[in-house]
Tab-separated table of C-alpha atoms in Angstrom:
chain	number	residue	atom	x	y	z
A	17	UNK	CA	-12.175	3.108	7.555
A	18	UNK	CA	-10.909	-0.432	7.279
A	19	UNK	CA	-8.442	-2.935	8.843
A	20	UNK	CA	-6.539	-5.078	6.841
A	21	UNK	CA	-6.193	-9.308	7.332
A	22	UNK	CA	-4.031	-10.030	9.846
A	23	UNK	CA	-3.982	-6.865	11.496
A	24	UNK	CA	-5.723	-5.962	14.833
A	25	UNK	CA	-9.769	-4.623	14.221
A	26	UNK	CA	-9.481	-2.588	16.583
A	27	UNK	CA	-8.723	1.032	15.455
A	28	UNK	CA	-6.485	3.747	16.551
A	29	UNK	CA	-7.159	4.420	20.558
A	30	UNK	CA	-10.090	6.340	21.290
A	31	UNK	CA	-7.774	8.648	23.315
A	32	UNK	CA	-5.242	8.734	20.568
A	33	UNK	CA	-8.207	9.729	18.138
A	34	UNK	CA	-10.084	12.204	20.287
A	35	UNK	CA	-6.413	13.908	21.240
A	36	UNK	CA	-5.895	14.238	17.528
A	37	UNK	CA	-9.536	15.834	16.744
A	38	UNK	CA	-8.685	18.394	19.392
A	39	UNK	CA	-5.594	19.053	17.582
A	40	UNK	CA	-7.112	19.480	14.403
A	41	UNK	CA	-9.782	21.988	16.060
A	42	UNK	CA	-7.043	23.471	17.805
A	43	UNK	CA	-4.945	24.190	15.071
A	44	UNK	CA	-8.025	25.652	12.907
A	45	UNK	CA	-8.949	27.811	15.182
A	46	UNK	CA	-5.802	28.656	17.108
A	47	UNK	CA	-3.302	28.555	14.476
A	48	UNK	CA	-0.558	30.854	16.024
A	49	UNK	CA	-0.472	29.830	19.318
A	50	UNK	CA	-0.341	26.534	17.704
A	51	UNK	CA	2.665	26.734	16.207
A	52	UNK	CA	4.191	28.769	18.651
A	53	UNK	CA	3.788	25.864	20.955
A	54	UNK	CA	5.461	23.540	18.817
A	55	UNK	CA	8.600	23.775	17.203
A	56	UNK	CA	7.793	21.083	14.976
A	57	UNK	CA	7.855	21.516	12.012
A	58	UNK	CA	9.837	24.764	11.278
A	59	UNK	CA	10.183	24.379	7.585
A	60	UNK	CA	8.431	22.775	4.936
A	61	UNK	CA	7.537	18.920	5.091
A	62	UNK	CA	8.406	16.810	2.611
A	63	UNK	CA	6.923	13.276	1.799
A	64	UNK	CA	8.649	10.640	-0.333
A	65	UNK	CA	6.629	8.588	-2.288
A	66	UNK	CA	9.263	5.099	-3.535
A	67	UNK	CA	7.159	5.026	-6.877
A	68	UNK	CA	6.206	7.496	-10.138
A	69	UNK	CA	3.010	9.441	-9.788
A	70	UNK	CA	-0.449	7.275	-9.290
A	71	UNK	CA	-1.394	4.439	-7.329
A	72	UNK	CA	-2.735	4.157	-3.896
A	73	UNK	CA	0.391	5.164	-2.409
A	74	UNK	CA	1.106	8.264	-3.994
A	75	UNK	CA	-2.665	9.095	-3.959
A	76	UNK	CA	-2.924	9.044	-0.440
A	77	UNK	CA	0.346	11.273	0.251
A	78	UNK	CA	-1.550	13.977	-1.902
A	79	UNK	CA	-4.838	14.156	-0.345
A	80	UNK	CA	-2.445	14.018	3.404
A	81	UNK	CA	-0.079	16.875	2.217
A	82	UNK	CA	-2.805	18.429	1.300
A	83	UNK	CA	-5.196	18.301	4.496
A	84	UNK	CA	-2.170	18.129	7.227
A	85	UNK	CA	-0.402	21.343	5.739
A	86	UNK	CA	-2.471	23.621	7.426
A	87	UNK	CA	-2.584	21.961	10.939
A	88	UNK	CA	1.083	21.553	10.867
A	89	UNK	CA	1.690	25.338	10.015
A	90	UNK	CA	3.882	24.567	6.733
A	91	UNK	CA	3.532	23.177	3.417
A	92	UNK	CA	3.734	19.467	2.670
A	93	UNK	CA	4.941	18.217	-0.258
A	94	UNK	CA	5.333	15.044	-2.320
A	95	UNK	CA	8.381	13.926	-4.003
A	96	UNK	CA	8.326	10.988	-6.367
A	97	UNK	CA	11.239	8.957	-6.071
A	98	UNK	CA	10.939	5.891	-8.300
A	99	UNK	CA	12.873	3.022	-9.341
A	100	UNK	CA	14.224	-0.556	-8.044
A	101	UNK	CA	10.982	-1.993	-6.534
A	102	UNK	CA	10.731	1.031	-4.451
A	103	UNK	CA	14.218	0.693	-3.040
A	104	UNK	CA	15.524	3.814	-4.131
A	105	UNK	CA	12.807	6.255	-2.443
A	106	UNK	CA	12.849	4.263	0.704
A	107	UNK	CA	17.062	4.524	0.999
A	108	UNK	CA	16.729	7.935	0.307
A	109	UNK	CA	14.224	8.359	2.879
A	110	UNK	CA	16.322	6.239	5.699
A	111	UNK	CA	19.041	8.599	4.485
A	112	UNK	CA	17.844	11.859	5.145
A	113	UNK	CA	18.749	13.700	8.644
A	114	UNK	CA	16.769	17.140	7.696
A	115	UNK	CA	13.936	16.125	10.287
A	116	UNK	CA	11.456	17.261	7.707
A	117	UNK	CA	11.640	13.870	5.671
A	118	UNK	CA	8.550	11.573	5.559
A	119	UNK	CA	8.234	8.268	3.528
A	120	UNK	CA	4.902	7.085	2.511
A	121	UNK	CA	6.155	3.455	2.431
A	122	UNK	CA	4.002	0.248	1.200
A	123	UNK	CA	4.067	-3.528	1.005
A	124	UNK	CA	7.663	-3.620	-1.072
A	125	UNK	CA	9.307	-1.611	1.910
A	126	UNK	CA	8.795	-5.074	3.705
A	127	UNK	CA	9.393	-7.098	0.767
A	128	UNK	CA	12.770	-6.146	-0.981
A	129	UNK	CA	15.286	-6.884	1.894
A	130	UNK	CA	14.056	-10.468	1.053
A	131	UNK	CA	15.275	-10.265	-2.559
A	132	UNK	CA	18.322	-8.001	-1.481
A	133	UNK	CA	20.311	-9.012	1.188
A	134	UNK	CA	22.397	-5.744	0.618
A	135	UNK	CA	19.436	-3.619	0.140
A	136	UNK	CA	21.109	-1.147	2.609
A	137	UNK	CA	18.275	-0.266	4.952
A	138	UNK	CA	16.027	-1.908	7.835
A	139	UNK	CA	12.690	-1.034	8.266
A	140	UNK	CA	12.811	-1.522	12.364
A	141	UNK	CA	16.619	-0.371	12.490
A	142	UNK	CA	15.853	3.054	10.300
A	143	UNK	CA	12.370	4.226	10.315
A	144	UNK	CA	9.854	5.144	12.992
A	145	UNK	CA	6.534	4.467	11.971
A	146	UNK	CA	3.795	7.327	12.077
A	147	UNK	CA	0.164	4.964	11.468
A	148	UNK	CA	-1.344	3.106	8.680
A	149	UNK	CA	-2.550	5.306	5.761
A	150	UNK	CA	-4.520	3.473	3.243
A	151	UNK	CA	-5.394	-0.267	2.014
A	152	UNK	CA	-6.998	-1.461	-1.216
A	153	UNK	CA	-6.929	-4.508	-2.339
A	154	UNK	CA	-5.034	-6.307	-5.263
A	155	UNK	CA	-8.139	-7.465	-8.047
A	156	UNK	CA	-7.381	-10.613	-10.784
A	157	UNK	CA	-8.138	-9.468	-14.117
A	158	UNK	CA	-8.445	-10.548	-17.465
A	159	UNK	CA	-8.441	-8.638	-20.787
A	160	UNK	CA	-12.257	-7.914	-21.548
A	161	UNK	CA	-11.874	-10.302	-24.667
A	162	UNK	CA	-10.474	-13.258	-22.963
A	163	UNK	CA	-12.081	-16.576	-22.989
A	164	UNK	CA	-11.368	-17.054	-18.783
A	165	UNK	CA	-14.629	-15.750	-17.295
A	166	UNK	CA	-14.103	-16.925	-13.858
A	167	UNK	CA	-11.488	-17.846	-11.001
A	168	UNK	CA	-12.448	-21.439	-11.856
A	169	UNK	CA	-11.630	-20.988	-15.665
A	170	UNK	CA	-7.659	-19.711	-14.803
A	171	UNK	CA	-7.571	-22.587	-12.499
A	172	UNK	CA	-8.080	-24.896	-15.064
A	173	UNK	CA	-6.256	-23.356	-17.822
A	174	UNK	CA	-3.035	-23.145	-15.871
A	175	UNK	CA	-3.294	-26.680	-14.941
A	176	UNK	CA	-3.933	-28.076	-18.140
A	177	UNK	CA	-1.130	-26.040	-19.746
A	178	UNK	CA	1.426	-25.141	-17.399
A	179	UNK	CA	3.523	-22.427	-18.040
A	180	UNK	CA	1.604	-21.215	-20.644
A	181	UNK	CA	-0.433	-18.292	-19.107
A	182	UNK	CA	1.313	-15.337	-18.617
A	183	UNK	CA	0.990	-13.063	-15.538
A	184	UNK	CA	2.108	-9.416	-16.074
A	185	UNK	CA	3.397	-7.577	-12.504
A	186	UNK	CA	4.323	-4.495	-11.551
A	187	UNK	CA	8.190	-5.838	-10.846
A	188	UNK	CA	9.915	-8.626	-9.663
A	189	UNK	CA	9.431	-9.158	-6.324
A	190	UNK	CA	6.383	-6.610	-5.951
A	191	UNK	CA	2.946	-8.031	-4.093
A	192	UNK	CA	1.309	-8.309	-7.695
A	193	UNK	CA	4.134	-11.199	-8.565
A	194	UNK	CA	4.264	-12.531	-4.729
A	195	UNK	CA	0.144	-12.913	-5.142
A	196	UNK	CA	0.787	-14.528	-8.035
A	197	UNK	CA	3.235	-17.690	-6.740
A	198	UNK	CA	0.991	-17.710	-4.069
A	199	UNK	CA	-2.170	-19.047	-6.108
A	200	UNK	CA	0.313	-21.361	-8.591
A	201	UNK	CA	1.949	-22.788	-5.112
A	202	UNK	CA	-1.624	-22.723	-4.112
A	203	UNK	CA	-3.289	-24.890	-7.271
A	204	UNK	CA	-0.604	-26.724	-8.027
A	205	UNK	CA	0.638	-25.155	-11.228
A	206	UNK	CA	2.893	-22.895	-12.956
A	207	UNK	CA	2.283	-19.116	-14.144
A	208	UNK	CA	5.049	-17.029	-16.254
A	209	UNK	CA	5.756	-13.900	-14.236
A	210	UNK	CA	6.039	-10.916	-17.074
A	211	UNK	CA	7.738	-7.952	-15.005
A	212	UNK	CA	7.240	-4.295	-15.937
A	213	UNK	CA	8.308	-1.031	-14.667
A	214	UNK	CA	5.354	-0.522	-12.530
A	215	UNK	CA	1.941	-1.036	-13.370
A	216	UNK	CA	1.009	1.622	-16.216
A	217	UNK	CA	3.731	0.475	-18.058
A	218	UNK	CA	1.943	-3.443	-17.964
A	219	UNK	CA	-1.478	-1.630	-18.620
A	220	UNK	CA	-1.248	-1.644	-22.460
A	221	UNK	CA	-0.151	-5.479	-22.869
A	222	UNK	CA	-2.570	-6.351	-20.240
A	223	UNK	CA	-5.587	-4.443	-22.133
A	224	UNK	CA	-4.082	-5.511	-25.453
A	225	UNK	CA	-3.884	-9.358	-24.629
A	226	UNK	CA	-0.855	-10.125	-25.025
A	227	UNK	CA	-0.406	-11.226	-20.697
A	228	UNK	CA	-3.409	-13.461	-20.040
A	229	UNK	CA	-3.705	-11.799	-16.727
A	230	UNK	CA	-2.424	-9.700	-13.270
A	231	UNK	CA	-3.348	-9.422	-9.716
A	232	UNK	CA	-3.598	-5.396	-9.962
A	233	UNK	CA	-4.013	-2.727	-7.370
A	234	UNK	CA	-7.728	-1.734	-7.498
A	235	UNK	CA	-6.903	1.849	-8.053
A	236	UNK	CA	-4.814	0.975	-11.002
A	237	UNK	CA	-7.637	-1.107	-12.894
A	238	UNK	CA	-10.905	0.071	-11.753
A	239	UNK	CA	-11.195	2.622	-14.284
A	240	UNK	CA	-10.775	-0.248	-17.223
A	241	UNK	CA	-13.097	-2.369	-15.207
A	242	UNK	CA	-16.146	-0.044	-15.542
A	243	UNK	CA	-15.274	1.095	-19.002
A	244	UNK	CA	-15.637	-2.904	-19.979
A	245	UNK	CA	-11.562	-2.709	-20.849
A	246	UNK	CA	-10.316	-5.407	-18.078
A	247	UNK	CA	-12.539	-8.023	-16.548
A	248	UNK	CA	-12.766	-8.593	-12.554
A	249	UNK	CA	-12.730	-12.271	-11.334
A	250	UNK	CA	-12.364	-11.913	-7.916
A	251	UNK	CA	-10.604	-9.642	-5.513
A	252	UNK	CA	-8.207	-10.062	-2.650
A	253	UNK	CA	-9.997	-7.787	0.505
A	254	UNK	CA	-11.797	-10.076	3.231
A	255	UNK	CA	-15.188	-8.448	2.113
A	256	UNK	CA	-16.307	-7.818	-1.595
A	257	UNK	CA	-15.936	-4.322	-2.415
A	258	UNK	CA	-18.508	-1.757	-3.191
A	259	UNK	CA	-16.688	-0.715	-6.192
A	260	UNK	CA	-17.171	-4.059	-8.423
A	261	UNK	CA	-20.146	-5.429	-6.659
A	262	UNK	CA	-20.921	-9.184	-7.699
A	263	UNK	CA	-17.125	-10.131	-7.713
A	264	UNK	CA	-15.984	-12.879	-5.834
A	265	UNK	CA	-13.616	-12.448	-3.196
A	266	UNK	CA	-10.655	-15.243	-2.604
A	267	UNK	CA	-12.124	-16.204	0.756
A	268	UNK	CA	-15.717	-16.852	-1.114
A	269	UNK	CA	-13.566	-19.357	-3.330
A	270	UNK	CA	-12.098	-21.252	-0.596
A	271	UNK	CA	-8.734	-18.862	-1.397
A	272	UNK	CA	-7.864	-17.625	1.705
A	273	UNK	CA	-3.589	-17.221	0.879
A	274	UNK	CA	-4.383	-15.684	-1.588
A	275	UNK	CA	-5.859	-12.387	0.680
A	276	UNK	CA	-3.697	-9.839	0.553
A	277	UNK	CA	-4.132	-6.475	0.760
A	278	UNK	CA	-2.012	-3.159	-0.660
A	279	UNK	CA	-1.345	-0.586	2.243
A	280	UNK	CA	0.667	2.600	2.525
A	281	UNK	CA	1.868	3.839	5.721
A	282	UNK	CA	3.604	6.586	7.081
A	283	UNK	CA	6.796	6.491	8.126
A	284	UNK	CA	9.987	8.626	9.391
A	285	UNK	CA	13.725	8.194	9.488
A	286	UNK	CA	14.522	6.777	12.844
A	287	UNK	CA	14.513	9.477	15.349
A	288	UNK	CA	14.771	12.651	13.103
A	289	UNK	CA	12.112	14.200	14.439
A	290	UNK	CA	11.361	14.938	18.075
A	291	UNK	CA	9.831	12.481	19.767
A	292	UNK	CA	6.772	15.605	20.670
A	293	UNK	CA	6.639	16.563	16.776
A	294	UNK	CA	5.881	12.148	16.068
A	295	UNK	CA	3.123	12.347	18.607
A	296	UNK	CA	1.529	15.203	17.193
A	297	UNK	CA	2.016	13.863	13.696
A	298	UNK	CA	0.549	10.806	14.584
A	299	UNK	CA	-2.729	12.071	15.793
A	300	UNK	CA	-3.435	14.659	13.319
A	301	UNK	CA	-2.893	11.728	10.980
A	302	UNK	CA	-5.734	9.628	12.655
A	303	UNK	CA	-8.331	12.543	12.979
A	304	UNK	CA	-7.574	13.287	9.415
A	305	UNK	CA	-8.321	9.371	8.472
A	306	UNK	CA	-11.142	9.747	10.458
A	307	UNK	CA	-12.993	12.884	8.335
A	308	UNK	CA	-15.619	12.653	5.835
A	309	UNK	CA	-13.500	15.200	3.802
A	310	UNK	CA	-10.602	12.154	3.526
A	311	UNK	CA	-13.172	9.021	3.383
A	312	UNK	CA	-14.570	10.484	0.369
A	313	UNK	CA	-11.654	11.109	-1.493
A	314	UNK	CA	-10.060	8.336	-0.549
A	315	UNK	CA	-13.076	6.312	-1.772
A	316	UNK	CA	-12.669	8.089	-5.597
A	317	UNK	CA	-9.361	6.627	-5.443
A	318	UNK	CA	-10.415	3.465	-4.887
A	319	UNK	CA	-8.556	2.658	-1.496
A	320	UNK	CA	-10.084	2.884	2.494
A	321	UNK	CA	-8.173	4.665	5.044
A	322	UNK	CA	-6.740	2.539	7.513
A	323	UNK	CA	-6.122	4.041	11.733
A	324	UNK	CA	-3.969	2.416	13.449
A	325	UNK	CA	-1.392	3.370	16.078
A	326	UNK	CA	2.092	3.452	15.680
A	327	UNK	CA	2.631	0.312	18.159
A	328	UNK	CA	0.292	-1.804	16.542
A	329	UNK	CA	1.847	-0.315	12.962
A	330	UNK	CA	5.122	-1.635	14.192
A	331	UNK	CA	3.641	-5.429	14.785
A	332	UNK	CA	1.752	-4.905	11.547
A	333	UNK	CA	4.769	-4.084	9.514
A	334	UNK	CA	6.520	-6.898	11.451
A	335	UNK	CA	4.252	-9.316	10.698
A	336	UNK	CA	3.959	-8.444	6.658
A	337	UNK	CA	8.079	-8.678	6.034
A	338	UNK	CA	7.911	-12.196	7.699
A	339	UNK	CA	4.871	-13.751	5.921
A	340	UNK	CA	6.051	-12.447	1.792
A	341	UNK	CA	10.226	-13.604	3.007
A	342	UNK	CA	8.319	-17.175	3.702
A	343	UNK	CA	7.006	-17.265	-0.137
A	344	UNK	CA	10.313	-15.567	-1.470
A	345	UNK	CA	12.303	-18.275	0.217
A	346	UNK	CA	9.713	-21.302	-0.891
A	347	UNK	CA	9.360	-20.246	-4.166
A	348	UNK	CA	13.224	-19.665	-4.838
A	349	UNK	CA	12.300	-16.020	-5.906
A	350	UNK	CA	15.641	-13.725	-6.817
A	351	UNK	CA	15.825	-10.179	-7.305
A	352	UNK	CA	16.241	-8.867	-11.338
């Protein structure tokens, strides 16, 4: 388990937690009466993922559909719905009145009504949130045969030639391009954001050199990182991470704007499901974050499951729209 910066340490209630490891034991053991005491769900369950296969987000709604199916009595299933920053999954999501819709939403949920006014949804108008799912965080790499070999070295090549190094992101407007005006704001000098559709389609100008750099998801890179692809200069999580031991975190480098943190999160359209089926859904989601069977996958994947209840979600989510508006509004950011 982890907590991300900024939100509380303190993890899901101990009530909340110990409810929803009685109704995972319940479920396993009872499973009739246990459905025959709820009515939700009646039908299968269906999680949107806002982005194409991959990533932590979509990662951690297949390891949940695949662990909460059998407590909640039907199938779960995933379904990708890519495009526009994540705006088209999460519309479709505040859209649907089957109350078997789910939306595994993330950091651009929070971040694109900032870059479009008319984005057509509101996270606290049109979604109740479920818990925190996941967090990993966001890693500044280099190709393997660049000549920057540390923080310090991008520092000083951006200020002695301004403009010149160019930062591939996963989008305009997405947390890899916000981290990114954060640390020129931050230093006093200018990157060129390089957009692509998501992050495997940056991948092969990243690894071929011809973007100097990106502030990447951890799941997304780690695999280059140990094959000696992609170099790791330092990493955005309060703590360094056991996963590229010996790389700095932003904190360590007297950084701390610049720590940030990917999450995913739970979510469904604003009461569609019965306000008994939510409360159920939220504690089966916090015993399942809290099993080895879910740590250790989670871990392969390269993000940490995150417990947290769906009040303190709410003030979380709150909290993460205000502070990436602030840098779209101070660094004059527009949407594509």
């Amino acid at each position: 388990m982890t907590t991300l910066s900024g939100l509380p340490s303190t993890p899901l209630r101990r009530r909340a937690l110990l409810s929803g490891a009685a109704a995972l034991t319940a479920a396993a053991v009872w499973p009739q009466r246990a459905q025959a005491a709820d009515t939700w769900p009646s039908k299968t369950v269906r999680i949107i993922v806002p982005f194409a296969p991959g990533g932590g987000a979509d990662s951690s709604a297949r390891v949940l559909a695949e662990l909460l199916a059998p407590q909640l009595g039907q199938s779960v299933i995933v379904d990708n719905k890519p495009g526009a920053g994540s705006a088209i999954g999460v519309s479709a999501a505040a859209q649907s009145r089957d109350g078997h819709t789910l939306l595994m939403g993330s950091n651009s949920m929070v971040i694109n009504p900032s870059l479009m006014p008319n984005i057509g949804y509101d996270v606290a108008r049109d979604f109740d949130a479920v818990g925190m799912v996941s967090a990993q965080p966001l890693v500044l790499v280099v190709p393997a045969t660049s000549s920057l070999k540390s923080f310090a070295d991008v520092v000083a090549q951006a200020k002695a030639h301004p403009s010149k190094l160019m930062a591939g992101n996963s989008g305009n407007g997405t947390l890899a391009h916000l981290i990114a005006e954060i640390f020129a704001s931050q230093i006093g000098a200018t990157l060129t954001p390089v957009p692509y559709k998501g992050e495997s389609a940056l991948m092969p100008d990243l690894l071929g050199g011809l973007v100097a750099l990106g502030f990447l998801n951890l799941p997304s890179v780690l695999a280059h990182i140990r094959a000696g692809r992609l170099r790791a200069l330092a990493v955005s999580s309060p703590k360094e991470v056991p996963e590229l031991p010996g790389v700095p975190t932003f904190r360590s480098l007297n950084q701390p704007s610049l720590e940030v943190q990917g999450w995913a999160a739970l979510f469904a359209p604003r009461e569609s499901i019965p306000a008994a089926g939510l409360a159920r859904l939220e504690s089966l989601l916090g015993a399942a974050l809290a099993s080895d069977a879910v740590k250790t996958r989670f871990a392969a994947l390269g993000v940490a499951p995150v417990i947290l209840n769906r009040a303190d979600t709410v003030k979380f989510i709150k909290s993460e729209g205000e502070r990436y508006a602030a840098v779209i509004k101070a660094r004059g950011i527009k949407a594509e």
